[in-house]
CSV table of C-alpha atoms in Angstrom, one decimal:
chain,number,residue,atom,x,y,z
A,4,MET,CA,85.0,14.0,-50.3
A,5,GLN,CA,85.8,10.0,-48.1
A,6,ARG,CA,83.3,7.9,-47.5
A,7,MET,CA,83.2,6.0,-44.9
A,8,HIS,CA,80.2,3.9,-43.2
A,9,SER,CA,79.1,5.5,-40.3
A,10,THR,CA,79.5,2.9,-37.7
A,11,THR,CA,83.4,3.5,-38.5
A,12,ILE,CA,83.7,6.2,-36.4
A,13,LYS,CA,83.2,5.9,-32.8
A,14,ALA,CA,83.7,8.5,-31.3
A,15,VAL,CA,84.2,12.8,-31.7
A,16,LEU,CA,87.2,15.4,-31.0
A,17,PHE,CA,86.8,19.2,-31.5
A,18,ASP,CA,89.1,22.4,-31.5
A,19,LEU,CA,87.7,24.9,-29.6
A,20,ASP,CA,87.8,28.2,-30.8
A,21,ASP,CA,86.6,29.7,-33.5
A,22,THR,CA,85.2,25.9,-33.7
A,23,LEU,CA,82.4,26.4,-31.2
A,24,TRP,CA,82.4,29.8,-30.7
A,25,PRO,CA,84.2,33.1,-32.0
A,26,LEU,CA,87.1,34.2,-29.9
A,27,ASP,CA,89.1,37.2,-31.7
A,28,ALA,CA,86.4,39.3,-30.0
A,29,VAL,CA,87.8,37.2,-26.7
A,30,ILE,CA,90.6,37.7,-26.9
A,31,LYS,CA,90.9,41.1,-27.4
A,32,ARG,CA,88.6,42.0,-24.5
A,33,ALA,CA,90.3,40.0,-22.5
A,34,GLU,CA,93.7,41.5,-22.8
A,35,ARG,CA,91.2,45.1,-22.9
A,36,VAL,CA,90.9,44.2,-19.7
A,37,LEU,CA,94.1,42.8,-18.7
A,38,TYR,CA,96.0,46.5,-19.4
A,39,ASP,CA,93.3,48.2,-17.7
A,40,TRP,CA,93.7,45.7,-14.9
A,41,LEU,CA,97.5,46.6,-15.3
A,42,THR,CA,96.9,50.7,-15.3
A,43,VAL,CA,95.4,50.9,-12.0
A,44,HIS,CA,97.8,48.0,-10.1
A,45,THR,CA,100.9,48.4,-12.2
A,46,PRO,CA,101.0,51.8,-13.4
A,47,ARG,CA,104.7,52.0,-14.2
A,48,LEU,CA,104.0,49.8,-16.7
A,49,THR,CA,101.9,50.8,-18.3
A,50,ARG,CA,103.1,53.7,-18.9
A,51,GLN,CA,105.5,52.6,-20.3
A,52,PHE,CA,103.9,50.1,-21.9
A,53,THR,CA,100.6,50.3,-24.8
A,54,LEU,CA,98.6,47.9,-25.3
A,55,GLU,CA,99.9,46.9,-28.8
A,56,GLY,CA,103.5,47.7,-27.3
A,57,LEU,CA,102.5,43.9,-24.7
A,58,ARG,CA,101.5,42.4,-27.7
A,59,SER,CA,105.4,43.2,-29.5
A,60,LEU,CA,107.0,41.9,-26.8
A,61,ARG,CA,105.1,39.0,-26.5
A,62,ALA,CA,105.7,38.6,-30.2
A,63,GLU,CA,109.4,38.7,-28.8
A,64,ILE,CA,109.8,36.2,-27.1
A,65,LEU,CA,107.6,34.2,-28.5
A,66,PRO,CA,110.8,32.1,-29.2
A,67,THR,CA,113.0,32.2,-27.3
A,68,ASP,CA,111.7,29.3,-25.8
A,69,PRO,CA,110.1,25.8,-27.4
A,70,ARG,CA,107.5,25.5,-25.0
A,71,TYR,CA,105.5,28.6,-26.2
A,72,ARG,CA,104.9,27.5,-28.8
A,73,TYR,CA,102.2,25.0,-26.8
A,74,ASP,CA,101.8,27.0,-23.5
A,75,LEU,CA,100.1,30.1,-24.7
A,76,TRP,CA,99.3,30.4,-20.8
A,77,SER,CA,102.8,30.6,-20.3
A,78,LEU,CA,103.9,32.7,-23.5
A,79,ARG,CA,101.1,35.4,-21.2
A,80,HIS,CA,102.8,35.0,-18.3
A,81,ALA,CA,106.7,36.0,-19.0
A,82,THR,CA,105.7,38.5,-21.2
A,83,LEU,CA,104.8,40.5,-17.5
A,84,LEU,CA,107.1,39.7,-15.5
A,85,ARG,CA,109.8,40.6,-18.9
A,86,ALA,CA,107.6,44.1,-18.3
A,87,CYS,CA,108.0,44.3,-15.4
A,88,ALA,CA,111.3,44.1,-15.1
A,89,GLU,CA,112.1,46.5,-18.2
A,90,CYS,CA,110.0,49.0,-16.1
A,91,ASP,CA,111.1,48.3,-12.8
A,92,GLU,CA,107.4,47.4,-11.3
A,93,ASN,CA,106.6,44.8,-9.5
A,94,GLY,CA,106.0,41.7,-11.0
A,95,ASP,CA,105.3,39.3,-7.7
A,96,ARG,CA,101.7,40.0,-9.0
A,97,MET,CA,101.9,39.3,-13.0
A,98,LEU,CA,100.3,34.9,-11.5
A,99,GLU,CA,96.8,37.8,-10.4
A,100,ALA,CA,97.1,39.0,-13.6
A,101,MET,CA,97.2,36.1,-16.2
A,102,ALA,CA,94.8,35.5,-13.7
A,103,ILE,CA,92.1,38.0,-14.3
A,104,PHE,CA,93.1,37.5,-17.9
A,105,SER,CA,91.7,33.6,-17.9
A,106,GLU,CA,88.8,34.8,-16.2
A,107,ALA,CA,88.5,36.8,-18.8
A,108,ARG,CA,89.1,34.6,-22.1
A,109,SER,CA,87.1,32.2,-21.1
A,110,ALA,CA,84.1,34.4,-21.1
A,111,VAL,CA,83.2,33.0,-23.9
A,112,THR,CA,79.7,32.8,-26.1
A,113,PRO,CA,79.0,28.9,-28.0
A,114,PHE,CA,77.3,29.6,-31.3
A,115,ASP,CA,74.4,28.5,-30.8
A,116,ASP,CA,74.6,24.9,-32.1
A,117,VAL,CA,76.8,24.0,-29.9
A,118,ALA,CA,75.2,23.0,-26.8
A,119,PRO,CA,72.3,20.8,-28.3
A,120,GLY,CA,74.5,19.7,-31.0
A,121,LEU,CA,77.2,18.5,-28.6
A,122,GLN,CA,73.9,16.9,-26.8
A,123,THR,CA,72.6,15.5,-30.0
A,124,LEU,CA,76.3,13.5,-30.8
A,125,GLY,CA,77.0,12.9,-27.2
A,126,GLN,CA,73.9,10.1,-27.3
A,127,ARG,CA,75.7,8.4,-30.3
A,128,TYR,CA,80.1,9.1,-30.4
A,129,LEU,CA,82.1,9.8,-27.7
A,130,LEU,CA,83.3,12.8,-27.6
A,131,GLY,CA,86.9,14.9,-26.5
A,132,SER,CA,88.3,18.1,-27.2
A,133,ILE,CA,91.8,18.9,-28.4
A,134,SER,CA,93.3,22.9,-27.8
A,135,ASN,CA,96.1,24.6,-28.7
A,136,GLY,CA,94.9,27.0,-26.1
A,137,PHE,CA,93.9,27.6,-22.9
A,138,ALA,CA,89.8,28.2,-22.3
A,139,ASP,CA,88.3,26.9,-19.5
A,140,LEU,CA,85.6,24.1,-20.7
A,141,HIS,CA,84.3,23.9,-17.0
A,142,ALA,CA,83.8,28.1,-16.5
A,143,ILE,CA,81.9,27.8,-19.8
A,144,GLY,CA,80.1,25.2,-19.5
A,145,LEU,CA,80.1,22.7,-21.8
A,146,ALA,CA,83.4,20.5,-20.3
A,147,HIS,CA,81.0,17.8,-19.8
A,148,HIS,CA,79.2,17.6,-22.5
A,149,PHE,CA,83.1,15.7,-23.3
A,150,GLN,CA,84.3,12.2,-21.7
A,151,THR,CA,88.4,14.2,-22.3
A,152,SER,CA,89.7,17.1,-23.4
A,153,LEU,CA,93.0,17.7,-23.9
A,154,ALA,CA,95.0,21.0,-24.1
A,155,ALA,CA,98.2,21.7,-25.5
A,156,HIS,CA,99.9,23.8,-22.1
A,157,GLN,CA,99.0,20.5,-19.9
A,158,PHE,CA,99.8,17.8,-22.2
A,159,GLY,CA,103.1,19.2,-22.8
A,160,ALA,CA,102.6,19.2,-27.4
A,161,ALA,CA,100.2,21.0,-30.0
A,162,LYS,CA,98.1,20.9,-32.8
A,163,PRO,CA,99.6,19.5,-35.4
A,164,ASP,CA,101.8,16.9,-33.0
A,165,ALA,CA,100.4,13.5,-33.9
A,166,SER,CA,101.3,13.1,-30.4
A,167,ILE,CA,98.1,14.9,-28.8
A,168,PHE,CA,95.5,13.3,-31.9
A,169,LEU,CA,97.1,9.6,-30.2
A,170,ALA,CA,96.3,11.2,-26.6
A,171,ALA,CA,93.1,12.2,-27.4
A,172,CYS,CA,91.4,8.6,-28.8
A,173,ASP,CA,93.8,6.2,-26.5
A,174,ALA,CA,92.2,8.1,-23.0
A,175,LEU,CA,88.5,7.1,-25.6
A,176,GLN,CA,89.6,4.2,-25.9
A,177,VAL,CA,89.2,4.1,-29.7
A,178,LEU,CA,91.5,3.7,-32.3
A,179,PRO,CA,92.2,7.2,-35.3
A,180,GLN,CA,90.8,5.5,-38.2
A,181,GLU,CA,87.6,5.0,-35.3
A,182,ALA,CA,87.9,9.7,-34.7
A,183,LEU,CA,87.1,12.9,-37.1
A,184,TYR,CA,88.8,15.5,-35.3
A,185,VAL,CA,86.7,18.8,-35.8
A,186,GLY,CA,87.9,22.2,-36.7
A,187,ASP,CA,88.9,25.5,-37.8
A,188,ASP,CA,92.0,25.9,-38.7
A,189,PRO,CA,92.8,23.8,-42.4
A,190,HIS,CA,96.4,23.2,-40.7
A,191,LEU,CA,97.0,22.6,-36.9
A,192,ASP,CA,93.4,21.1,-37.5
A,193,VAL,CA,92.2,19.0,-40.4
A,194,GLU,CA,96.2,18.1,-41.4
A,195,GLY,CA,97.1,17.6,-38.4
A,196,ALA,CA,94.6,15.3,-37.1
A,197,GLN,CA,94.4,13.6,-41.0
A,198,ASN,CA,98.5,13.1,-41.0
A,199,ALA,CA,98.3,11.0,-37.0
A,200,GLY,CA,95.3,8.9,-39.0
A,201,LEU,CA,91.8,10.0,-38.3
A,202,HIS,CA,89.9,11.2,-40.0
A,203,ALA,CA,89.2,14.8,-40.2
A,204,GLY,CA,86.9,17.4,-41.4
A,205,TRP,CA,86.9,21.7,-41.5
A,206,MET,CA,84.3,23.2,-39.8
A,207,ASN,CA,84.0,26.4,-42.0
A,208,ARG,CA,82.0,29.0,-40.1
A,209,PHE,CA,82.7,32.0,-41.7
A,210,ASP,CA,83.2,31.3,-45.3
A,211,ARG,CA,87.3,31.1,-45.6
A,212,PRO,CA,88.4,29.8,-48.9
A,213,PHE,CA,90.2,26.7,-47.6
A,214,PRO,CA,94.0,25.1,-49.3
A,215,GLN,CA,93.6,23.0,-52.4
A,216,ALA,CA,96.4,20.6,-51.0
A,217,ILE,CA,94.5,19.5,-48.0
A,218,THR,CA,91.6,17.3,-48.0
A,219,PRO,CA,89.1,17.5,-45.7
A,220,SER,CA,87.1,14.5,-44.8
A,221,ALA,CA,84.0,16.8,-45.0
A,222,GLN,CA,83.2,21.1,-44.3
A,223,PHE,CA,81.1,21.6,-42.2
A,224,THR,CA,79.4,25.1,-41.3
A,225,ASN,CA,77.9,23.4,-37.6
A,226,LEU,CA,77.4,21.1,-35.4
A,227,HIS,CA,73.8,19.8,-37.1
A,228,ASP,CA,75.8,19.0,-40.5
A,229,ILE,CA,79.0,16.5,-38.0
A,230,ASP,CA,75.5,15.5,-37.3
A,231,ARG,CA,73.9,14.0,-41.0
A,232,TRP,CA,77.3,13.7,-42.2
A,233,LEU,CA,77.8,10.9,-40.2
A,234,GLN,CA,74.5,9.7,-40.0
A,235,SER,CA,74.8,9.8,-44.0
A,236,ASN,CA,78.3,8.1,-44.3
């Protein structure tokens, strides 16, 4: 693990999904809510496509446009439009369908340490978030903790691209070496942040193994760990 003096860190930036809240159950529920809505409003679609069938169609569409690598909203919307076309269903309501999905996608429950942890860290550091997903921090109730929040689908590039990390540092007016980025994905979060010049902490809430080829600045299991580590370095 790297050591540094705590005064060198001016900002702490966070991944969102599986770092501030668990994601898997949220996505499965949001897809089910959407599918139930489609069953009522576009019955021909759900007669031809099961929920798993829509997932397979989405995987088929993913490589057809570079934008879909960072714009997951557009990928899901394009999947619905393609499904409508293939079953001769009216696609005019797919924006409404995406609003249904997006609302359910943001119905997350942050881990217990998140609100108090952000409150504590925010007293000493600038806070920001960088996410490849499209959760709504305002709907979740955490937006007020962050001085900047970048989402890949709005920014136009996704982690691990260095540009999104550097843009967040610019927004907070700190140098990359003055920022700690914390996320759960060894490649997207830890390696991506390090390649952009930031310190990188691995959030390991689920006791997962870490690739030996990557060395994070620190390993955390909650936000209180981050505060303790910053104060001791």
